[in-house]
Amino acid sequence: MGTRARAGNRLAAREALAQRVRGWAHLPFDPARCPVRSVLDQLGDKWTTLVVLVLTQGPHRFSAVQRAIPDISKRMLTQALRDLERDGLVARQVFPTTPPSVEYRLTPLGESLLEPLGALIAWAEVHMAGIVAARAGFARQRTARPAGA
Amino acid sequence: MGTRARAGNRLAAREALAQRVRGWAHLPFDPARCPVRSVLDQLGDKWTTLVVLVLTQGPHRFSAVQRAIPDISKRMLTQALRDLERDGLVARQVFPTTPPSVEYRLTPLGESLLEPLGALIAWAEVHMAGIVAARAGFARQRTARPAGA
DNA sequence: CGAAAGAGGTCTCACGATGAGACTAAGATG
DNA sequence: CATCTTAGTCTCATCGTGAGACCTCTTTCG
């Protein structure tokens, strides 16, 4: 695929999104029923996505996930896993050993999320430098301004 | 592109993500410095993404954005716009009229986000039905269980 | 025998973020 | 002179979040 074709794809993707958004205008505005909000709220849960990323590495037990994300509390981890289970993205399997052990793994639905999620993460890594630069510039503006004008 | 090739791409995308995650293992675990968290926290802000979606429709004034997202408060809208501006995704232009008017538009960086964001939204719309079904099943399980066992 | 550990949670409490809504400036309009 | 406009900011009550104690059951160690 040449540069020209790729640029075309990018434009097409943008226009497709814009049209999609335009299509929503007809719908009654009901935040609770909006799939996009549903999904983004979930991913924005600060932890859910991290958990999904850990599970890309294969099934994990509760404590293994916690080790992989040191700064999550048990409470939040439980909740993130429950939410993912509720939405059918993660499967929970209990082994009746003592002490009991529980294994979490991505379902096919959960795995299907990896594709768009990967795109987003790739974007984040590529553009991180630009964002950091923008932040620095913004901070400079803000600190320089108050005295002036 | 045939079905087979597309399936291959999907697998490749998943494996690529898994490898990317594996690569992070070497890094010192520093949540504050993680681009992925940075970006996802931002998008998960509940409002930021919605604002970006509104701006796909072209430049908007403050109040126009608010009309497009009725259930956002001024405070939160201001914050979302400021964050986006800070990160260089949105440009803010003030017209010194009275009363003043301010226009917000996506920057090229902001537009570059539309591609992966579009992928995520497409995923959300496609799989929403599955998620709703999973939720219903989960609720049934939970309500049925307490009496039993 | 008693103590501690280890898994997977739940519960409580304090704190920070969030939303509602009043308030501001500065001019145009009735 | 009162009122309307836009784009915010400010305060306060509420809500969600995170930290960490506590729980159950059994095995293992001293």
Short mmCIF file of C-alpha atoms (C1' of nucleotides) in Angstrom, two decimals:
data_model
loop_
_atom_site.label_atom_id
_atom_site.label_comp_id
_atom_site.label_asym_id
_atom_site.label_seq_id
_atom_site.Cartn_x
_atom_site.Cartn_y
_atom_site.Cartn_z
CA MET A 1 0.00 0.00 0.00
CA GLY A 2 1.44 3.34 -1.04
CA THR A 3 1.52 6.56 0.94
CA ARG A 4 -1.25 8.01 -1.16
CA ALA A 5 -3.56 5.07 -0.56
CA ARG A 6 -2.88 5.12 3.16
CA ALA A 7 -3.67 8.81 3.38
CA GLY A 8 -6.88 8.05 1.52
CA ASN A 9 -7.79 5.39 4.05
CA ARG A 10 -7.18 7.74 6.88
CA LEU A 11 -9.39 10.36 5.36
CA ALA A 12 -12.03 7.75 4.69
CA ALA A 13 -11.91 6.60 8.30
CA ARG A 14 -12.39 10.13 9.53
CA GLU A 15 -15.26 10.82 7.20
CA ALA A 16 -16.86 7.53 8.15
CA LEU A 17 -16.71 8.46 11.81
CA ALA A 18 -18.10 11.92 11.15
CA GLN A 19 -21.00 10.40 9.25
CA ARG A 20 -21.61 7.86 11.96
CA VAL A 21 -21.83 10.65 14.50
CA ARG A 22 -24.15 12.58 12.23
CA GLY A 23 -26.37 9.53 12.08
CA TRP A 24 -26.85 9.62 15.84
CA ALA A 25 -28.49 13.01 15.60
CA HIS A 26 -31.80 11.40 14.68
CA LEU A 27 -31.80 9.18 17.75
CA PRO A 28 -33.46 10.36 20.91
CA PHE A 29 -30.68 11.58 23.13
CA ASP A 30 -30.47 8.94 25.81
CA PRO A 31 -27.06 8.70 27.45
CA ALA A 32 -27.97 5.50 29.25
CA ARG A 33 -28.67 3.66 26.03
CA CYS A 34 -25.68 4.87 24.06
CA PRO A 35 -23.37 1.98 23.22
CA VAL A 36 -20.47 4.30 22.72
CA ARG A 37 -20.78 5.80 26.17
CA SER A 38 -21.26 2.39 27.64
CA VAL A 39 -18.08 1.09 26.15
CA LEU A 40 -15.97 4.19 26.63
CA ASP A 41 -17.08 4.64 30.21
CA GLN A 42 -16.01 1.09 30.80
CA LEU A 43 -12.63 1.48 29.17
CA GLY A 44 -12.14 4.76 30.90
CA ASP A 45 -12.61 2.99 34.17
CA LYS A 46 -8.89 3.50 34.67
CA TRP A 47 -8.46 -0.16 35.51
CA THR A 48 -10.58 -2.19 33.15
CA THR A 49 -8.35 -1.63 30.18
CA LEU A 50 -5.23 -2.43 32.12
CA VAL A 51 -6.79 -5.69 33.23
CA VAL A 52 -7.68 -6.56 29.67
CA LEU A 53 -4.12 -5.86 28.64
CA VAL A 54 -2.80 -8.16 31.33
CA LEU A 55 -5.13 -10.88 30.13
CA THR A 56 -3.73 -10.59 26.61
CA GLN A 57 -0.83 -12.54 28.10
CA GLY A 58 -3.08 -15.50 28.82
CA PRO A 59 -5.29 -16.60 31.72
CA HIS A 60 -4.37 -15.14 35.09
CA ARG A 61 -5.43 -15.77 38.63
CA PHE A 62 -6.73 -12.93 40.76
CA SER A 63 -3.50 -12.36 42.59
CA ALA A 64 -1.48 -12.66 39.40
CA VAL A 65 -3.41 -9.80 37.88
CA GLN A 66 -2.83 -7.80 41.01
CA ARG A 67 0.89 -8.46 40.84
CA ALA A 68 0.88 -7.28 37.23
CA ILE A 69 -0.84 -4.02 38.21
CA PRO A 70 0.75 -3.21 41.56
CA ASP A 71 -1.12 0.00 42.20
CA ILE A 72 -4.62 -1.46 42.02
CA SER A 73 -6.51 -2.23 45.20
CA LYS A 74 -8.33 -5.51 45.65
CA ARG A 75 -11.60 -3.71 45.71
CA MET A 76 -11.04 -2.02 42.38
CA LEU A 77 -9.63 -5.15 40.82
CA THR A 78 -12.66 -7.12 41.92
CA GLN A 79 -14.92 -4.53 40.46
CA ALA A 80 -13.07 -4.32 37.18
CA LEU A 81 -13.14 -8.07 36.79
CA ARG A 82 -16.83 -8.24 37.70
CA ASP A 83 -17.67 -5.59 35.17
CA LEU A 84 -15.72 -7.35 32.48
CA GLU A 85 -17.40 -10.62 33.39
CA ARG A 86 -20.80 -9.00 33.38
CA ASP A 87 -20.18 -7.66 29.88
CA GLY A 88 -19.02 -11.04 28.66
CA LEU A 89 -15.48 -9.92 27.89
CA VAL A 90 -13.87 -12.06 30.55
CA ALA A 91 -14.69 -15.55 31.81
CA ARG A 92 -14.28 -16.49 35.44
CA GLN A 93 -13.50 -20.07 36.40
CA VAL A 94 -13.31 -21.24 40.00
CA PHE A 95 -11.19 -24.21 41.02
CA PRO A 96 -12.43 -25.68 44.32
CA THR A 97 -8.99 -26.14 45.82
CA THR A 98 -8.00 -24.88 49.22
CA PRO A 99 -7.47 -22.07 49.30
CA PRO A 100 -9.75 -21.62 46.31
CA SER A 101 -8.23 -20.35 43.15
CA VAL A 102 -9.95 -18.43 40.42
CA GLU A 103 -8.81 -18.00 36.86
CA TYR A 104 -9.77 -15.19 34.54
CA ARG A 105 -9.40 -15.30 30.79
CA LEU A 106 -10.58 -13.30 27.81
CA THR A 107 -13.63 -14.60 26.00
CA PRO A 108 -13.81 -14.42 22.21
CA LEU A 109 -15.77 -11.21 22.63
CA GLY A 110 -13.02 -9.88 24.84
CA GLU A 111 -10.41 -10.87 22.31
CA SER A 112 -12.29 -9.10 19.57
CA LEU A 113 -11.80 -5.91 21.53
CA LEU A 114 -8.05 -6.24 21.24
CA GLU A 115 -8.03 -5.14 17.65
CA PRO A 116 -9.46 -1.63 18.10
CA LEU A 117 -7.80 -1.36 21.47
CA GLY A 118 -4.49 -2.14 19.89
CA ALA A 119 -5.06 0.60 17.33
CA LEU A 120 -5.74 3.06 20.10
CA ILE A 121 -2.67 2.04 22.03
CA ALA A 122 -0.51 2.25 18.96
CA TRP A 123 -1.83 5.76 18.44
CA ALA A 124 -1.02 6.62 22.03
CA GLU A 125 2.55 5.43 21.72
CA VAL A 126 3.12 7.16 18.41
CA HIS A 127 1.69 10.50 19.46
CA MET A 128 2.78 10.56 23.07
CA ALA A 129 5.74 12.76 22.28
CA GLY A 130 3.52 15.28 20.54
CA ILE A 131 1.14 15.34 23.49
CA VAL A 132 3.93 15.84 25.97
CA ALA A 133 5.26 18.69 23.87
CA ALA A 134 1.81 20.27 23.69
CA ARG A 135 1.47 20.02 27.44
CA ALA A 136 4.80 21.68 28.00
CA GLY A 137 3.83 24.51 25.65
CA PHE A 138 0.49 24.92 27.35
CA ALA A 139 2.09 25.08 30.78
CA ARG A 140 4.52 27.72 29.57
CA GLN A 141 1.69 29.83 28.16
CA ARG A 142 -0.26 29.59 31.37
CA THR A 143 2.63 30.50 33.64
CA ALA A 144 3.82 33.31 31.39
CA ARG A 145 0.42 34.94 30.92
CA PRO A 146 -0.80 36.00 34.38
CA ALA A 147 1.84 38.71 34.76
CA GLY A 148 1.43 40.06 31.23
CA ALA A 149 -1.61 41.40 29.34
CA MET B 1 -9.34 -8.56 0.80
CA GLY B 2 -10.76 -12.04 1.44
CA THR B 3 -12.20 -13.40 4.64
CA ARG B 4 -9.12 -15.45 5.26
CA ALA B 5 -6.81 -12.47 4.96
CA ARG B 6 -8.98 -10.43 7.25
CA ALA B 7 -8.98 -13.13 9.90
CA GLY B 8 -5.22 -13.24 9.57
CA ASN B 9 -5.02 -9.52 10.13
CA ARG B 10 -7.15 -9.79 13.20
CA LEU B 11 -4.94 -12.46 14.68
CA ALA B 12 -1.89 -10.44 13.78
CA ALA B 13 -3.34 -7.39 15.50
CA ARG B 14 -3.99 -9.38 18.66
CA GLU B 15 -0.55 -10.90 18.71
CA ALA B 16 1.00 -7.53 18.05
CA LEU B 17 -0.82 -6.09 21.03
CA ALA B 18 0.16 -9.00 23.23
CA GLN B 19 3.79 -8.52 22.25
CA ARG B 20 3.61 -4.83 22.83
CA VAL B 21 2.30 -5.47 26.33
CA ARG B 22 5.03 -8.00 26.90
CA GLY B 23 7.56 -5.38 25.91
CA TRP B 24 6.39 -3.11 28.73
CA ALA B 25 7.41 -5.67 31.30
CA HIS B 26 11.02 -4.52 31.10
CA LEU B 27 10.12 -0.93 31.84
CA PRO B 28 10.10 0.29 35.41
CA PHE B 29 6.47 0.25 36.46
CA ASP B 30 5.60 3.93 36.58
CA PRO B 31 1.91 4.59 36.08
CA ALA B 32 2.46 8.33 35.77
CA ARG B 33 4.71 7.94 32.77
CA CYS B 34 2.66 5.37 30.90
CA PRO B 35 1.38 6.82 27.63
CA VAL B 36 -1.37 4.28 27.48
CA ARG B 37 -2.75 5.22 30.86
CA SER B 38 -2.40 8.86 30.01
CA VAL B 39 -4.44 8.52 26.89
CA LEU B 40 -7.00 6.07 28.17
CA ASP B 41 -7.57 8.04 31.34
CA GLN B 42 -8.23 11.02 29.17
CA LEU B 43 -10.63 9.22 26.85
CA GLY B 44 -12.29 7.60 29.79
CA ASP B 45 -12.96 11.00 31.18
CA LYS B 46 -16.57 10.34 30.28
CA TRP B 47 -16.78 13.66 28.48
CA THR B 48 -13.59 14.16 26.51
CA THR B 49 -14.43 11.59 23.90
CA LEU B 50 -17.93 12.90 23.45
CA VAL B 51 -16.51 16.36 22.89
CA VAL B 52 -14.10 15.04 20.29
CA LEU B 53 -16.97 13.32 18.54
CA VAL B 54 -18.95 16.53 18.45
CA LEU B 55 -15.97 18.30 16.95
CA THR B 56 -15.80 15.77 14.13
CA GLN B 57 -18.75 17.73 12.78
CA GLY B 58 -16.61 20.84 12.42
CA PRO B 59 -15.69 23.78 14.65
CA HIS B 60 -18.12 24.49 17.45
CA ARG B 61 -18.58 27.28 19.93
CA PHE B 62 -18.72 26.53 23.61
CA SER B 63 -22.46 26.66 23.86
CA ALA B 64 -22.89 24.67 20.67
CA VAL B 65 -20.91 21.82 22.18
CA GLN B 66 -23.04 22.03 25.26
CA ARG B 67 -26.21 21.85 23.22
CA ALA B 68 -24.84 18.80 21.47
CA ILE B 69 -24.16 17.10 24.82
CA PRO B 70 -27.11 18.20 26.93
CA ASP B 71 -26.15 16.39 30.10
CA ILE B 72 -22.74 17.95 30.55
CA SER B 73 -22.28 20.76 33.04
CA LYS B 74 -20.37 23.89 32.13
CA ARG B 75 -17.73 23.05 34.62
CA MET B 76 -17.04 19.65 33.13
CA LEU B 77 -17.23 20.92 29.58
CA THR B 78 -14.70 23.61 30.37
CA GLN B 79 -12.43 21.05 31.90
CA ALA B 80 -12.76 18.63 29.02
CA LEU B 81 -11.98 21.35 26.51
CA ARG B 82 -9.04 22.60 28.55
CA ASP B 83 -7.60 19.12 28.80
CA LEU B 84 -7.96 18.59 25.08
CA GLU B 85 -6.38 21.95 24.43
CA ARG B 86 -3.56 21.20 26.81
CA ASP B 87 -2.84 17.96 24.98
CA GLY B 88 -2.88 19.69 21.64
CA LEU B 89 -5.89 17.80 20.31
CA VAL B 90 -8.14 20.82 20.15
CA ALA B 91 -7.42 24.45 19.25
CA ARG B 92 -9.19 27.31 20.96
CA GLN B 93 -9.77 30.56 19.17
CA VAL B 94 -11.28 33.60 20.87
CA PHE B 95 -13.15 36.25 18.92
CA PRO B 96 -13.16 39.53 20.85
CA THR B 97 -16.78 40.31 20.18
CA THR B 98 -19.26 41.20 22.87
CA PRO B 99 -20.30 38.98 24.31
CA PRO B 100 -17.08 37.12 23.53
CA SER B 101 -17.31 34.02 21.42
CA VAL B 102 -14.90 31.13 21.40
CA GLU B 103 -14.48 28.50 18.79
CA TYR B 104 -13.05 25.04 19.27
CA ARG B 105 -11.77 22.83 16.50
CA LEU B 106 -9.75 19.66 16.18
CA THR B 107 -6.07 20.06 15.44
CA PRO B 108 -4.33 17.68 13.03
CA LEU B 109 -3.23 15.71 16.09
CA GLY B 110 -6.81 15.57 17.24
CA GLU B 111 -7.95 14.43 13.82
CA SER B 112 -5.36 11.69 13.83
CA LEU B 113 -7.11 10.28 16.87
CA LEU B 114 -10.30 9.80 14.89
CA GLU B 115 -8.97 6.79 13.11
CA PRO B 116 -8.39 4.52 16.12
CA LEU B 117 -11.34 6.07 17.90
CA GLY B 118 -13.54 5.23 14.94
CA ALA B 119 -12.36 1.65 15.11
CA LEU B 120 -13.29 1.47 18.77
CA ILE B 121 -16.70 2.97 18.18
CA ALA B 122 -17.37 0.64 15.30
CA TRP B 123 -16.50 -2.22 17.63
CA ALA B 124 -18.86 -0.85 20.25
CA GLU B 125 -21.75 -0.64 17.84
CA VAL B 126 -21.14 -4.08 16.38
CA HIS B 127 -20.78 -5.85 19.72
CA MET B 128 -23.27 -3.88 21.75
CA ALA B 129 -25.94 -6.51 21.29
CA GLY B 130 -23.60 -9.21 22.57
CA ILE B 131 -22.72 -7.13 25.59
CA VAL B 132 -26.33 -6.42 26.43
CA ALA B 133 -27.07 -10.12 26.17
CA ALA B 134 -24.15 -10.94 28.44
CA ARG B 135 -25.37 -8.42 30.98
CA ALA B 136 -28.83 -9.88 30.97
CA GLY B 137 -27.44 -13.36 31.48
CA PHE B 138 -25.22 -12.17 34.30
CA ALA B 139 -28.09 -10.43 36.05
CA ARG B 140 -30.18 -13.58 35.81
CA GLN B 141 -27.41 -15.66 37.34
CA ARG B 142 -26.96 -13.22 40.19
CA THR B 143 -30.63 -12.96 41.05
CA ALA B 144 -31.22 -16.68 40.72
CA ARG B 145 -28.28 -17.73 42.88
CA PRO B 146 -28.87 -16.28 46.38
CA ALA B 147 -31.83 -18.56 47.12
CA GLY B 148 -30.08 -21.72 45.88
CA ALA B 149 -26.83 -23.39 46.99
"C1'" DC C 1 -1.19 -27.31 70.05
"C1'" DG C 2 -0.98 -22.40 68.51
"C1'" DA C 3 0.35 -19.14 64.98
"C1'" DA C 4 0.75 -17.65 60.53
"C1'" DA C 5 0.06 -17.80 55.73
"C1'" DG C 6 -2.26 -17.83 51.57
"C1'" DA C 7 -6.39 -17.11 48.12
"C1'" DG C 8 -10.08 -14.34 46.97
"C1'" DG C 9 -12.77 -11.46 48.32
"C1'" DT C 10 -16.01 -7.89 51.23
"C1'" DC C 11 -16.57 -3.82 54.39
"C1'" DT C 12 -15.68 0.73 56.26
"C1'" DC C 13 -14.13 5.13 56.15
"C1'" DA C 14 -11.85 9.36 54.34
"C1'" DC C 15 -10.95 12.04 50.50
"C1'" DG C 16 -11.04 13.87 45.92
"C1'" DA C 17 -13.71 14.35 41.87
"C1'" DT C 18 -18.34 15.62 40.04
"C1'" DG C 19 -22.63 18.04 39.10
"C1'" DA C 20 -25.94 21.83 40.06
"C1'" DG C 21 -26.44 26.24 40.00
"C1'" DA C 22 -25.36 31.13 41.36
"C1'" DC C 23 -22.37 34.81 39.92
"C1'" DT C 24 -19.22 37.72 36.70
"C1'" DA C 25 -17.87 41.04 32.70
"C1'" DA C 26 -19.13 44.18 28.94
"C1'" DG C 27 -21.77 45.69 25.62
"C1'" DA C 28 -26.28 45.60 22.70
"C1'" DT C 29 -31.12 46.20 22.93
"C1'" DG C 30 -35.97 47.62 24.47
"C1'" DC D 1 -32.21 51.67 33.33
"C1'" DA D 2 -33.28 46.71 33.16
"C1'" DT D 3 -32.26 42.78 30.56
"C1'" DC D 4 -30.19 39.65 27.29
"C1'" DT D 5 -26.13 37.51 25.47
"C1'" DT D 6 -21.52 34.28 25.89
"C1'" DA D 7 -18.04 31.94 28.16
"C1'" DG D 8 -16.69 30.95 31.76
"C1'" DT D 9 -15.50 30.67 37.33
"C1'" DC D 10 -16.85 29.71 42.17
"C1'" DT D 11 -19.05 27.32 45.97
"C1'" DC D 12 -21.26 23.66 48.00
"C1'" DA D 13 -23.45 19.03 48.51
"C1'" DT D 14 -22.96 14.53 46.86
"C1'" DC D 15 -20.96 10.57 44.85
"C1'" DG D 16 -17.50 7.48 43.53
"C1'" DT D 17 -12.74 5.97 44.52
"C1'" DG D 18 -8.84 4.11 46.95
"C1'" DA D 19 -6.49 2.37 51.12
"C1'" DG D 20 -6.51 -0.88 54.17
"C1'" DA D 21 -8.69 -3.87 57.86
"C1'" DC D 22 -11.19 -7.92 58.18
"C1'" DC D 23 -13.19 -12.68 56.84
"C1'" DT D 24 -13.21 -17.91 55.77
"C1'" DC D 25 -11.09 -22.14 55.35
"C1'" DT D 26 -7.31 -25.13 55.28
"C1'" DT D 27 -2.43 -26.32 55.28
"C1'" DT D 28 2.05 -25.72 57.07
"C1'" DC D 29 5.50 -24.37 60.36
"C1'" DG D 30 7.40 -23.96 65.05
#
